CSV table of C-alpha atoms and ligand atoms in Angstrom, one decimal:
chain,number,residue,atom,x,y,z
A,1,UNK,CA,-13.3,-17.2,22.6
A,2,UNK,CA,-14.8,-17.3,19.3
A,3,UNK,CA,-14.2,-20.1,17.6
A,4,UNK,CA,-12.1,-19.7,14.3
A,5,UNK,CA,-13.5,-20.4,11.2
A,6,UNK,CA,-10.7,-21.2,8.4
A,7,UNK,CA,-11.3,-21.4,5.2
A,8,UNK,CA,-8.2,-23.3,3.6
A,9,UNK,CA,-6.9,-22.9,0.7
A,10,UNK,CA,-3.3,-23.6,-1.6
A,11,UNK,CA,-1.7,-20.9,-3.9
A,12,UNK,CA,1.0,-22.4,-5.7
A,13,UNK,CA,4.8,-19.9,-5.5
A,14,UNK,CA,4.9,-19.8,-9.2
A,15,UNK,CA,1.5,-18.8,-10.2
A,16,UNK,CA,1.8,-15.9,-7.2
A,17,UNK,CA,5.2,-15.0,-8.0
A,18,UNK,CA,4.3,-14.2,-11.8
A,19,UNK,CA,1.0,-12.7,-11.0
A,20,UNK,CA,2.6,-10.0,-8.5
A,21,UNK,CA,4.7,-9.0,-10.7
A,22,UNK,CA,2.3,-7.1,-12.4
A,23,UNK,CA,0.2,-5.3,-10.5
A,24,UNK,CA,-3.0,-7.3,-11.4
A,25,UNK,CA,-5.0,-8.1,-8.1
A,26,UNK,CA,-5.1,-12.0,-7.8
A,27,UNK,CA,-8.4,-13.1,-6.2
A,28,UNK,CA,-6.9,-15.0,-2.5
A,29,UNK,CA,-10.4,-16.1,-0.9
A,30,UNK,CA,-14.0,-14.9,0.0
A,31,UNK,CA,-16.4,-14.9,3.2
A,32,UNK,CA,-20.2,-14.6,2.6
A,33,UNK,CA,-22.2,-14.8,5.7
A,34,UNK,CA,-25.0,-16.8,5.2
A,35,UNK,CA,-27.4,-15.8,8.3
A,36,UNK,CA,-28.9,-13.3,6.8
A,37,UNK,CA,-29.5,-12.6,3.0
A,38,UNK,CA,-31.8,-10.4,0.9
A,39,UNK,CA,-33.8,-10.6,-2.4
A,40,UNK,CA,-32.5,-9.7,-5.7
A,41,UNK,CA,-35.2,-6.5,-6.1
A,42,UNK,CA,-34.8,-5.1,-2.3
A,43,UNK,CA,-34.1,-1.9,-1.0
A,44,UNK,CA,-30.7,-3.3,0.7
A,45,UNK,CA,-30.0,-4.3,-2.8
A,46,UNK,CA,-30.4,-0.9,-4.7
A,47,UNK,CA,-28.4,0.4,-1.6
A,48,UNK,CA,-25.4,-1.9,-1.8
A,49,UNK,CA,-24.8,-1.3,-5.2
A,50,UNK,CA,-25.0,2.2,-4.9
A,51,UNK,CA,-22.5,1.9,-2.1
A,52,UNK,CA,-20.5,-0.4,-3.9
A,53,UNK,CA,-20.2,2.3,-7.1
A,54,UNK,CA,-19.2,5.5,-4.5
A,55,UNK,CA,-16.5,2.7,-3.0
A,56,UNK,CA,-15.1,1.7,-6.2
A,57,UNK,CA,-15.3,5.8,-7.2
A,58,UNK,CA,-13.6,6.4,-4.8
A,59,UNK,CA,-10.8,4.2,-5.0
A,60,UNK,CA,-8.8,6.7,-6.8
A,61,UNK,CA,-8.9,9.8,-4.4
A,62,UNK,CA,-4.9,10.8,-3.7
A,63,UNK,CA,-5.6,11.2,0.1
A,64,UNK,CA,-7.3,8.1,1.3
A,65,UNK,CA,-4.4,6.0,2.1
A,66,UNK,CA,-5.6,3.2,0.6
A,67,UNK,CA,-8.5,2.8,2.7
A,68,UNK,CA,-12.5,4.1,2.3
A,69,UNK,CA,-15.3,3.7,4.9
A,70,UNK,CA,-18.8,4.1,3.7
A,71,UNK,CA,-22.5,3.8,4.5
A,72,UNK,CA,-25.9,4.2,2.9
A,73,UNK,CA,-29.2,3.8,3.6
A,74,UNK,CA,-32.0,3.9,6.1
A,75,UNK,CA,-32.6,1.5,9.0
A,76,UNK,CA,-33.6,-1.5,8.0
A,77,UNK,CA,-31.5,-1.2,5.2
A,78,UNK,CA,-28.5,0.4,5.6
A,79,UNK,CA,-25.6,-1.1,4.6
A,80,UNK,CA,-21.7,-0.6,5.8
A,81,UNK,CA,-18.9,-0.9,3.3
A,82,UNK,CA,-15.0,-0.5,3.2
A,83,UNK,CA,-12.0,-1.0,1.2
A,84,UNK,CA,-8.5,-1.4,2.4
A,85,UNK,CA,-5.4,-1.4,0.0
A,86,UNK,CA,-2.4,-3.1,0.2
A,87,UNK,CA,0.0,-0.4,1.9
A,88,UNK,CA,2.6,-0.5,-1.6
A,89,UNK,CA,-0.3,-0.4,-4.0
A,90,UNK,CA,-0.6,2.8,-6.3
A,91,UNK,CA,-3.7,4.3,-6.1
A,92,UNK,CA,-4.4,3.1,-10.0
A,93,UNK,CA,-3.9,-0.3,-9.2
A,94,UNK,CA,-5.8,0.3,-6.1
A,95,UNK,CA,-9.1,1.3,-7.9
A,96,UNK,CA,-8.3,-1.6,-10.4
A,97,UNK,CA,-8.7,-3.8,-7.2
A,98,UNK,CA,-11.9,-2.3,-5.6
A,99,UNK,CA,-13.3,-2.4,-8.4
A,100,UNK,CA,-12.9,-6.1,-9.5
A,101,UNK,CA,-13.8,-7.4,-6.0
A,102,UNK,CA,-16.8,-5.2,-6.1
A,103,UNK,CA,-17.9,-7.1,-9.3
A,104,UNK,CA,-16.5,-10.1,-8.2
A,105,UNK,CA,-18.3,-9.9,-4.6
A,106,UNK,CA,-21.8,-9.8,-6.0
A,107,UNK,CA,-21.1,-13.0,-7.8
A,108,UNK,CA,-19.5,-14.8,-5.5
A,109,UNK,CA,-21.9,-13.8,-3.0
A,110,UNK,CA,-24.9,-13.2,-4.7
A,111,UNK,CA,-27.5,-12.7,-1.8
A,112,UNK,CA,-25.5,-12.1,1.1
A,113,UNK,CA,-25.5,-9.0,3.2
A,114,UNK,CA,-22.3,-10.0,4.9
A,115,UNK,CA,-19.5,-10.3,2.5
A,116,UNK,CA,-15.3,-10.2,2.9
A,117,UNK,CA,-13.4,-10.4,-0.1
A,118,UNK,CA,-9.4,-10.8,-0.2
A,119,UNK,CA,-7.3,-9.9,-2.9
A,120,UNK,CA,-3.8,-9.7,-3.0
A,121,UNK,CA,-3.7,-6.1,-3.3
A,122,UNK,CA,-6.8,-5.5,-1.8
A,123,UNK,CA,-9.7,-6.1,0.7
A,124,UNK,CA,-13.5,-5.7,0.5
A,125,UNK,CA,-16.0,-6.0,3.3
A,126,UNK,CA,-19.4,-5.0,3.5
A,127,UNK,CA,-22.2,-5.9,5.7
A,128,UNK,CA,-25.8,-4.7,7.0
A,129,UNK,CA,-23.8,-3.4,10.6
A,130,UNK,CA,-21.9,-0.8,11.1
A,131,UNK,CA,-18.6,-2.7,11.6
A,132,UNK,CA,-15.8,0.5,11.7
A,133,UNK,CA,-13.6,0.7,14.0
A,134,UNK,CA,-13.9,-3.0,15.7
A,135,UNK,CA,-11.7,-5.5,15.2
A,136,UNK,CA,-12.6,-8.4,13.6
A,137,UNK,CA,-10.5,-11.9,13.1
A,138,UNK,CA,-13.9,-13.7,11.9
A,139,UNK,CA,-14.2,-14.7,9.1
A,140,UNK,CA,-10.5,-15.9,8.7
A,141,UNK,CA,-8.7,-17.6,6.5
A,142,UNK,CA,-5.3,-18.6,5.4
A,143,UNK,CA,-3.1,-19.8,2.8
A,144,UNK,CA,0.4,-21.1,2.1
A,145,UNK,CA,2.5,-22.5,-0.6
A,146,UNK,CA,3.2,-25.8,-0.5
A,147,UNK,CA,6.7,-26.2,-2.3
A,148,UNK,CA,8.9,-27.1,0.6
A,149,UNK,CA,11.9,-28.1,-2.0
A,150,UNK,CA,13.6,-24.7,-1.4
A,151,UNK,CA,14.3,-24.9,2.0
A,152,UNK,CA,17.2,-27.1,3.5
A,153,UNK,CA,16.8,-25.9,6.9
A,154,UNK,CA,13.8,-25.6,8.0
A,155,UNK,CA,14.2,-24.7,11.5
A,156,UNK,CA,16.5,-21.8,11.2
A,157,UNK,CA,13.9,-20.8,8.2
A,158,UNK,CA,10.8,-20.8,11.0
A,159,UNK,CA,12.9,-19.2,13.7
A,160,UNK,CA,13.7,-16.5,10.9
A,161,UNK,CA,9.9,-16.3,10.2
A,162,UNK,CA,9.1,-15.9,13.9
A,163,UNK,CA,11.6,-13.0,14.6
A,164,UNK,CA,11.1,-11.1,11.2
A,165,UNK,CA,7.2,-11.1,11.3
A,166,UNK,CA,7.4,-10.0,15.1
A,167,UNK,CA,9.3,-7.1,14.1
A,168,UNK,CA,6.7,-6.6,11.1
A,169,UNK,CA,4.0,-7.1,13.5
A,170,UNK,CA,5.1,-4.6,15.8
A,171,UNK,CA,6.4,-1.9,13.3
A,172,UNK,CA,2.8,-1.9,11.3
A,173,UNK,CA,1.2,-1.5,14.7
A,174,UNK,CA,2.9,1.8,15.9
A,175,UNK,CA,2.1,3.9,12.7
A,176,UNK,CA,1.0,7.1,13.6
A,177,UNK,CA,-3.2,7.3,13.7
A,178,UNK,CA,-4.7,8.5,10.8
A,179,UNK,CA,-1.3,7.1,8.9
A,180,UNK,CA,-1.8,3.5,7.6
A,181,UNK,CA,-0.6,0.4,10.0
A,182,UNK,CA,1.6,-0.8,7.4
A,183,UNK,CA,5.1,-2.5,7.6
A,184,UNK,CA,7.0,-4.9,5.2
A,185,UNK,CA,10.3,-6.0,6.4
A,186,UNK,CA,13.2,-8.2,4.4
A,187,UNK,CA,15.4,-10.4,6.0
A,188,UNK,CA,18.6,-12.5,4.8
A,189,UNK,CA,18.0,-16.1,4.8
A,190,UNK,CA,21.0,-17.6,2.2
A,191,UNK,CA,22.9,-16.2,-0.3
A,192,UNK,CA,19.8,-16.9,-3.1
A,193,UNK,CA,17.2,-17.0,-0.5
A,194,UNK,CA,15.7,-13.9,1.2
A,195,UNK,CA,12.5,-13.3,3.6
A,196,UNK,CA,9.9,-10.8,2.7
A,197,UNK,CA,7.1,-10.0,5.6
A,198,UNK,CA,4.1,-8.0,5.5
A,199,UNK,CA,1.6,-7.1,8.0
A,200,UNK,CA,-0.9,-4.3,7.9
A,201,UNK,CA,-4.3,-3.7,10.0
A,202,UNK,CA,-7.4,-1.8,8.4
A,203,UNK,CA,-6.7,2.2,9.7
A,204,UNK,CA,-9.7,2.5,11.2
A,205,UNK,CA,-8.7,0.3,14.1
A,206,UNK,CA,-7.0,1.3,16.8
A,207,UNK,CA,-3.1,0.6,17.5
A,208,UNK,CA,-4.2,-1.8,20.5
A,209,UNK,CA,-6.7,-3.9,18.3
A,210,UNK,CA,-4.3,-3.5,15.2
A,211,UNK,CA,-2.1,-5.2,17.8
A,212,UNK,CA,-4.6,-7.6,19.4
A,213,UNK,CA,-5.4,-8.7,16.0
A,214,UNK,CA,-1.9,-8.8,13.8
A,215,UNK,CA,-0.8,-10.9,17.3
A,216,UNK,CA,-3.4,-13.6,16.9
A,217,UNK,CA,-2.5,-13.6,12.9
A,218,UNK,CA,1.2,-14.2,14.0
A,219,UNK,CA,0.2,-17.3,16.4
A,220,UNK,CA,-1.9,-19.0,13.9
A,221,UNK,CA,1.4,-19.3,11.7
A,222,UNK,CA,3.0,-22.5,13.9
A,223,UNK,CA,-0.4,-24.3,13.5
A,224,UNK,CA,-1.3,-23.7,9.7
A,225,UNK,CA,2.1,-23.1,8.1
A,226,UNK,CA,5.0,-24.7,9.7
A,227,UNK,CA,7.7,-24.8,7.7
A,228,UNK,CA,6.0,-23.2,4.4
A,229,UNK,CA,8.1,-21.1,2.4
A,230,UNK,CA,5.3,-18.8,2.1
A,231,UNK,CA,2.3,-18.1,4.1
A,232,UNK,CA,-0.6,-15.5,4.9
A,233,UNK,CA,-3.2,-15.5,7.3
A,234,UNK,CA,-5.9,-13.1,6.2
A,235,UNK,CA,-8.7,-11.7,8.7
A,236,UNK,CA,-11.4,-8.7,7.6
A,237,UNK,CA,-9.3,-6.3,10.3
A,238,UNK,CA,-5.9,-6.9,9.3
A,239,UNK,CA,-3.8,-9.7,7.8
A,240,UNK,CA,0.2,-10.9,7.5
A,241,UNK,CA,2.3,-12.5,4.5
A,242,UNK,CA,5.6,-14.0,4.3
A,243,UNK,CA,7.3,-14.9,0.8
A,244,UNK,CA,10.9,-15.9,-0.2
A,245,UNK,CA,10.5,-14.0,-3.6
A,246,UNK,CA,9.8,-9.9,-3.5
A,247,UNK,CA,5.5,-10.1,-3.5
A,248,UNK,CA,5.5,-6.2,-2.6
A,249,UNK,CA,6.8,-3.2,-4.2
A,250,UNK,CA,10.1,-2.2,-2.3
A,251,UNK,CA,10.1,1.0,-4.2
A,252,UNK,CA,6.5,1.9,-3.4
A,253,UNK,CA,7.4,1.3,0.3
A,254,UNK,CA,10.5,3.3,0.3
A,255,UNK,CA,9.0,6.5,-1.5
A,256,UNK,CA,6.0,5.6,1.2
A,257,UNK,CA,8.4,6.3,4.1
A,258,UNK,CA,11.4,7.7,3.0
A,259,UNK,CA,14.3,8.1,5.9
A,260,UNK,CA,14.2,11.8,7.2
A,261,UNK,CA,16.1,13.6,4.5
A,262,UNK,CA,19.0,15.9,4.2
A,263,UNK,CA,17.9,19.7,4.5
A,264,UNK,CA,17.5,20.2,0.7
A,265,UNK,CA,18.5,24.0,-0.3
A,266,UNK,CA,15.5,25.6,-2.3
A,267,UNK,CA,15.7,26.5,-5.9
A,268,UNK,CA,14.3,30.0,-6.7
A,269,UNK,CA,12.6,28.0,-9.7
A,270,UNK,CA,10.4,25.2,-8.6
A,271,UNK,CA,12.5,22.3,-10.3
A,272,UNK,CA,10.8,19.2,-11.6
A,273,UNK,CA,11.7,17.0,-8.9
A,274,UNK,CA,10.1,13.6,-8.8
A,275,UNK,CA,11.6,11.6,-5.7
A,276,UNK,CA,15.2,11.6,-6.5
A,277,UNK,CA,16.4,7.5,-5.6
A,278,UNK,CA,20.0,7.7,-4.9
A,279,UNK,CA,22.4,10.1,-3.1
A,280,UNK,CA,24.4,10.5,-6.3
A,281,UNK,CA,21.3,11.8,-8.3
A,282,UNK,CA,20.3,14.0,-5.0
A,283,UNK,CA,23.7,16.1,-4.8
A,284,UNK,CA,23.4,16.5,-8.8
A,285,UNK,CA,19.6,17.6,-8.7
A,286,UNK,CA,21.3,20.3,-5.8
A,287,UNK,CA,24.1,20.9,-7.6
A,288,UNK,CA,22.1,22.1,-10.5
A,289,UNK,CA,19.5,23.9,-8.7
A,290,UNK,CA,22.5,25.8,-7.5
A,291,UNK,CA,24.5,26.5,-10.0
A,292,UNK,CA,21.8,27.5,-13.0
A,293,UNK,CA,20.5,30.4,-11.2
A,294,UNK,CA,24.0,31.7,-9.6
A,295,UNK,CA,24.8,31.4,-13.5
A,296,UNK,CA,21.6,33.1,-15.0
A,297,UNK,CA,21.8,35.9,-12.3
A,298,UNK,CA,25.7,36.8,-12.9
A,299,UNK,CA,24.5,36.8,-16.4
A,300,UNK,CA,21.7,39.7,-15.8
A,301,UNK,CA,24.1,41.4,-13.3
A,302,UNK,CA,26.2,41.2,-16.5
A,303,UNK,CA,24.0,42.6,-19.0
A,304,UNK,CA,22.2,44.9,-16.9
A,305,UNK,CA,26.0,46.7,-15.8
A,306,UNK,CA,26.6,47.2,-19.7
A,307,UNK,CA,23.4,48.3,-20.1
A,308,UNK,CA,23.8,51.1,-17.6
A,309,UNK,CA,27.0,51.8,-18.8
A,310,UNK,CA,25.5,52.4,-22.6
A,311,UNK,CA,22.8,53.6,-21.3
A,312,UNK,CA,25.1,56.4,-19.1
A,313,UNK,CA,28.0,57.3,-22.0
A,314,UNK,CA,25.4,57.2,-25.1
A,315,UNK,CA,27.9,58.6,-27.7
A,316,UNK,CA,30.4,56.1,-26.5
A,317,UNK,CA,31.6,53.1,-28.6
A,318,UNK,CA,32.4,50.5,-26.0
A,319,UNK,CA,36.2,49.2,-27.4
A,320,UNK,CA,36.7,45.4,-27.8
A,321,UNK,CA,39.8,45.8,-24.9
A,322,UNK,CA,37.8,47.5,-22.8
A,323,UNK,CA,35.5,44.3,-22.6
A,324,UNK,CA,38.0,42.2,-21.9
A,325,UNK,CA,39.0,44.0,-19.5
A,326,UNK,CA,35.9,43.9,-17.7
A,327,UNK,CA,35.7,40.1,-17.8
B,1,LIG,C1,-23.5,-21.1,7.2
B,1,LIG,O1,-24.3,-22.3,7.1
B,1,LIG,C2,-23.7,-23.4,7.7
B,1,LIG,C3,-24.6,-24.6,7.6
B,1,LIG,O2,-25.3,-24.6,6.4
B,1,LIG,C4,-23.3,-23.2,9.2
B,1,LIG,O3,-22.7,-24.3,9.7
B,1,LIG,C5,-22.5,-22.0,9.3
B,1,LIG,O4,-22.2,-21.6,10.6
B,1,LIG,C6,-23.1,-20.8,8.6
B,1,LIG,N1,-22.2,-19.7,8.6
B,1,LIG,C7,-22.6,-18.4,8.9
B,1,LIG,C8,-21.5,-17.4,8.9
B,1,LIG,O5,-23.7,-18.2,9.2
B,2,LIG,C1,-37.0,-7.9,-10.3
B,2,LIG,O1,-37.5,-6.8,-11.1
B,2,LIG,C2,-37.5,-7.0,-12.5
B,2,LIG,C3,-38.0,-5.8,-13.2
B,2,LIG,O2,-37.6,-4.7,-12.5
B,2,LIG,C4,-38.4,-8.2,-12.8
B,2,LIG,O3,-38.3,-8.5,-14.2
B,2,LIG,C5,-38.0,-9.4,-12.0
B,2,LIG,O4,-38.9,-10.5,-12.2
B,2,LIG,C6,-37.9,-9.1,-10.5
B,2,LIG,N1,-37.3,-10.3,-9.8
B,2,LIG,C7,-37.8,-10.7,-8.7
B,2,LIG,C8,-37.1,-11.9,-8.1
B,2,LIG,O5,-38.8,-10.1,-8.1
B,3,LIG,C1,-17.2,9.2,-2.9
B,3,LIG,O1,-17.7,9.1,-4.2
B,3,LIG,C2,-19.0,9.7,-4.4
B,3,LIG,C3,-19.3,9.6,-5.8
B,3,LIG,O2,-19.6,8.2,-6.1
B,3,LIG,C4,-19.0,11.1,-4.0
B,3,LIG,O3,-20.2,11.7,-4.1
B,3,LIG,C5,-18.5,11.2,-2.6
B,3,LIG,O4,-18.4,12.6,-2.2
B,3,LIG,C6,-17.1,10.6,-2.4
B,3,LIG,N1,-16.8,10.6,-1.0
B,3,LIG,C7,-16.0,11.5,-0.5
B,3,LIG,C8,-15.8,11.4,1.0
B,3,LIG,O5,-15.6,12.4,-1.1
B,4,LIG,C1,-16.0,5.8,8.5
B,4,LIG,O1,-16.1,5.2,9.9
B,4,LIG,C2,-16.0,6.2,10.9
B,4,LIG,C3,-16.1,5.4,12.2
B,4,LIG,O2,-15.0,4.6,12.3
B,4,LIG,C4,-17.2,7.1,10.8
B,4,LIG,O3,-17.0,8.1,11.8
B,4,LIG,C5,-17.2,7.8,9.4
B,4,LIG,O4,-18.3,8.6,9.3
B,4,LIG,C6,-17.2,6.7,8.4
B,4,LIG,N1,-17.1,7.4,7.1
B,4,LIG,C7,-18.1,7.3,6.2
B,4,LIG,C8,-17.9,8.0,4.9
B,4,LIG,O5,-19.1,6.7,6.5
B,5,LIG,C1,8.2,-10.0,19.7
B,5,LIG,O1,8.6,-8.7,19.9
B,5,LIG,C2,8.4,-8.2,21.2
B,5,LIG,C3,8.8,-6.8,21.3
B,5,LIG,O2,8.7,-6.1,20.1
B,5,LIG,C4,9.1,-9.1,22.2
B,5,LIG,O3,8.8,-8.6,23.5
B,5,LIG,C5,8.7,-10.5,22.1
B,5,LIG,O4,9.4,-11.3,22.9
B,5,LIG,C6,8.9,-10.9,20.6
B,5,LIG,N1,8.3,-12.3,20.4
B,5,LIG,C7,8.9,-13.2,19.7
B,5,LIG,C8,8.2,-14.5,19.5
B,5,LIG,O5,10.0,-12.9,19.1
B,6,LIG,C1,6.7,0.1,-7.9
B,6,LIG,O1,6.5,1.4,-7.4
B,6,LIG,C2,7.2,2.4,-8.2
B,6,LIG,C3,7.0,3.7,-7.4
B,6,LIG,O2,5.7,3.9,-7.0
B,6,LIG,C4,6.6,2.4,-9.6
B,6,LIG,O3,7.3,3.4,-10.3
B,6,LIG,C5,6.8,1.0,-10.2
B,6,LIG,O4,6.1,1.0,-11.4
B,6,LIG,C6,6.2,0.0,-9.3
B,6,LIG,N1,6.5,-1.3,-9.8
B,6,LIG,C7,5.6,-2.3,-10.1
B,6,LIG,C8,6.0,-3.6,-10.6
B,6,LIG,O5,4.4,-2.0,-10.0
C-alpha cells in the first residue's frame, strides 16, 4: 500500500468557528508535488493559467453541482484541473472559493505541475495527468482542534463519532451518480453539546471508490484524532469533518434535499414561491393560491352576469333591490 503522507497541521475551534460563520473560504492546507516542475515562461504555464481562468469562470454555472473538470493543452503540455465545492456552499460563495485558491495555488506552489489545495469550502487540484475519475487518498492530510476542555466524557464522545460518521460515510456514498456524494449528519451529544459530521467524495468517482476512499478517511480518525472535539481528514478524492459547533449550512442542506413533499395544488398564476421552510407557511402559500383565484373568478362570473344582463334589457335601470337580491 502506498504509504500515507500527512501533512499535520492545528486549527484552533474559535478561529474556525467565527470564520465559518461567514461564508469566507479559510485556507486548511496545500500539496505541491515536487517531481516534476516547469519554468515560469513555458507552454504548461500559459496553459495552466488559462485553465485556471475557465475553472474559476466557471465556478458560477447553476448546474455544476459544485464540481468542474477541465483540461487544456497538447501533449507534452496538457494540463488536468478540477474544482470541488463544499456540498452546502452557494454557488457565489463557491466561485469566491475557486477563485482564491486559484490565486492562492500559484503562490503557494509557484512551479509545480502537481498541486492540491483545501479550503474549507472548497477544493483545487490540478496536475500534468489526466487524474478524473480515479481515486486518490495521496496527498493527504489532516487536522484537528486541540481544545479538549469541552468534553467530559470522552469515550462515549468517540463512540458517538464512530457511529455518526459511519452513517455520514455511508449516506454521502449512495447518492445517486451524476448527483453529488454529499452527506452531513447531526447528532445529540449533551444538552449544550451536539455532533456535526460531514463527508463528501469528488462526483466524478464512482460510489465504490467514493466508498473505498471516505472508508480509509474514517480509519485514520482513531490514529490522528482521538478524542478531538473536532477533526477532518482531507484527501484530493474526497474528505470527512466532525465539529461540535454547526461548520455547515443546515439550511443549504435541507433546501439541497428536501424530504419528498406533499402534492402541492397548482396555482393558475405562477406564484412567487421561493422554498417555503415550514408547514405553517406551506398551507398559507396553498391556501392563498386557492382562495385569490376562486375569488377573482366569482368576481368576473359576477361582472360578466351583469354585464349580459345590461347588455340584454338595454332600456332597463337595474333597481338597487333587485341587486341585493341577486347577492
Ligand atoms: C519532495 O521532496 C522530498 C525531498 O526533498 C521527498 O522526500 C518527497 O518525497 C518529495 N515529494 C514528492 C511528492 O515528490
Ligand atoms: C519571461 O518572459 C519575460 C517577458 O515576456 C521576460 O522578461 C523574463 O525574463 C522571462 N523569464 C524567464 C525566466 O525566462
Ligand atoms: C467554462 O468557461 C469557459 C470560459 O472561460 C467557457 O468557454 C466554457 O465553455 C465553459 N465550460 C463549459 C463546459 O461551459
Ligand atoms: C471531466 O472528466 C471526464 C472523465 O471523468 C471527461 O470525460 C470529461 O471530458 C471531463 N470534462 C472536461 C470538461 O474536461
Ligand atoms: C458502519 O456501517 C455499516 C453499515 O452501514 C456497518 O456494517 C458497520 O458495522 C458500521 N461500522 C461501524 C464502525 O459502526
Ligand atoms: C445558508 O443557506 C441559506 C439558503 O441557501 C442562505 O439563505 C443563508 O444565507 C446561508 N447562511 C449562511 C450563513 O451562509
Amino acid at each position: 500500500m502506498k504509504s500515507l503522507n500527512f501533512f499535520i497541521a492545528l486549527l484552533s475551534l474559535l478561529s474556525l468557528a467565527t470564520i465559518t460563520k461567514s461564508q469566507d473560504p479559510s485556507y486548511l492546507s496545500h500539496a505541491c508535488g515536487n517531481d516534476t516542475t516547469y519554468t515560469i515562461n513555458s507552454t504548461y504555464r500559459a496553459n495552466l493559467n488559462l485553465l485556471l481562468s475557465s475553472i474559476v469562470s466557471n465556478a458560477t454555472r447553476n448546474n455544476l453541482n459544485g464540481f468542474y473538470n477541465s483540461s487544456l493543452g497538447l501533449d507534452p503540455d496538457d494540463v488536468y484541473g478540477l474544482f470541488l465545492c463544499r456540498g452546502d456552499v452557494n454557488n457565489k460563495a463557491c466561485q469566491n472559493c475557486v477563485a482564491l485558491a486559484a490565486k492562492e495555488a500559484i503562490k503557494r506552489c509557484p512551479l509545480e505541475k502537481v498541486v492540491v489545495l483545501w479550503y474549507d469550502l472548497c477544493l483545487l487540484r490540478f496536475s500534468n495527468r489526466a487524474f478524473f475519475s480515479t481515486m486518490d487518498q495521496d496527498p493527504g492530510t489532516f487536522l484537528f482542534n486541540s481544545d479538549q476542555n469541552i468534553l467530559d466524557e470522552p469515550e462515549r464522545f468517540n463512540r458517538l463519532v464512530a457511529t455518526t460518521m459511519n452513517d455520514t460515510v455511508t449516506r454521502a456514498t449512495i447518492a445517486t451518480s451524476g448527483a453529488k456524494k454529499f452527506a452531513v449528519k447531526e447528532a445529540y451529544f449533551t444538552k449544550s453539546l451536539n455532533l456535526y459530521s460531514l463527508a463528501q467524495c469528488t462526483p466524478d468517482l464512482s460510489s465504490s471508490d467514493c466508498n473505498r476512499c471516505l472508508r480509509i478517511a474514517f480509519s485514520i480518525l482513531p490514529s490522528c484524532c482521538r478524542q478531538k472535539p473536532g477533526a477532518s481528514v482531507l484527501y484530493p478524492s474526497c474528505n470527512i469533518r466532525y465539529e461540535t459547533f454547526e461548520f455547515y449550512n443546515k439550511t443549504a442542506v435541507a433546501a439541497e434535499s428536501p424530504p419528498p413533499p406533499p402534492p402541492v395544488i397548482r396555482a393558475p398564476p405562477p406564484s412567487p414561491v421561493t422554498r417555503p421552510k415550514g408547514k405553517g407557511r406551506v398551507s398559507i402559500i396553498v391556501i392563498v393560491a386557492i382562495v385569490i383565484p376562486i375569488a377573482v373568478s366569482i368576481m368576473f362570473f359576477y361582472m360578466g352576469f351583469r354585464f349580459l344582463r345590461r347588455s340584454a334589457s338595454r332600456n332597463r335601470v337595474s333597481l338597487p333591490e333587485k341587486d341585493g337580491k341577486e347577492d
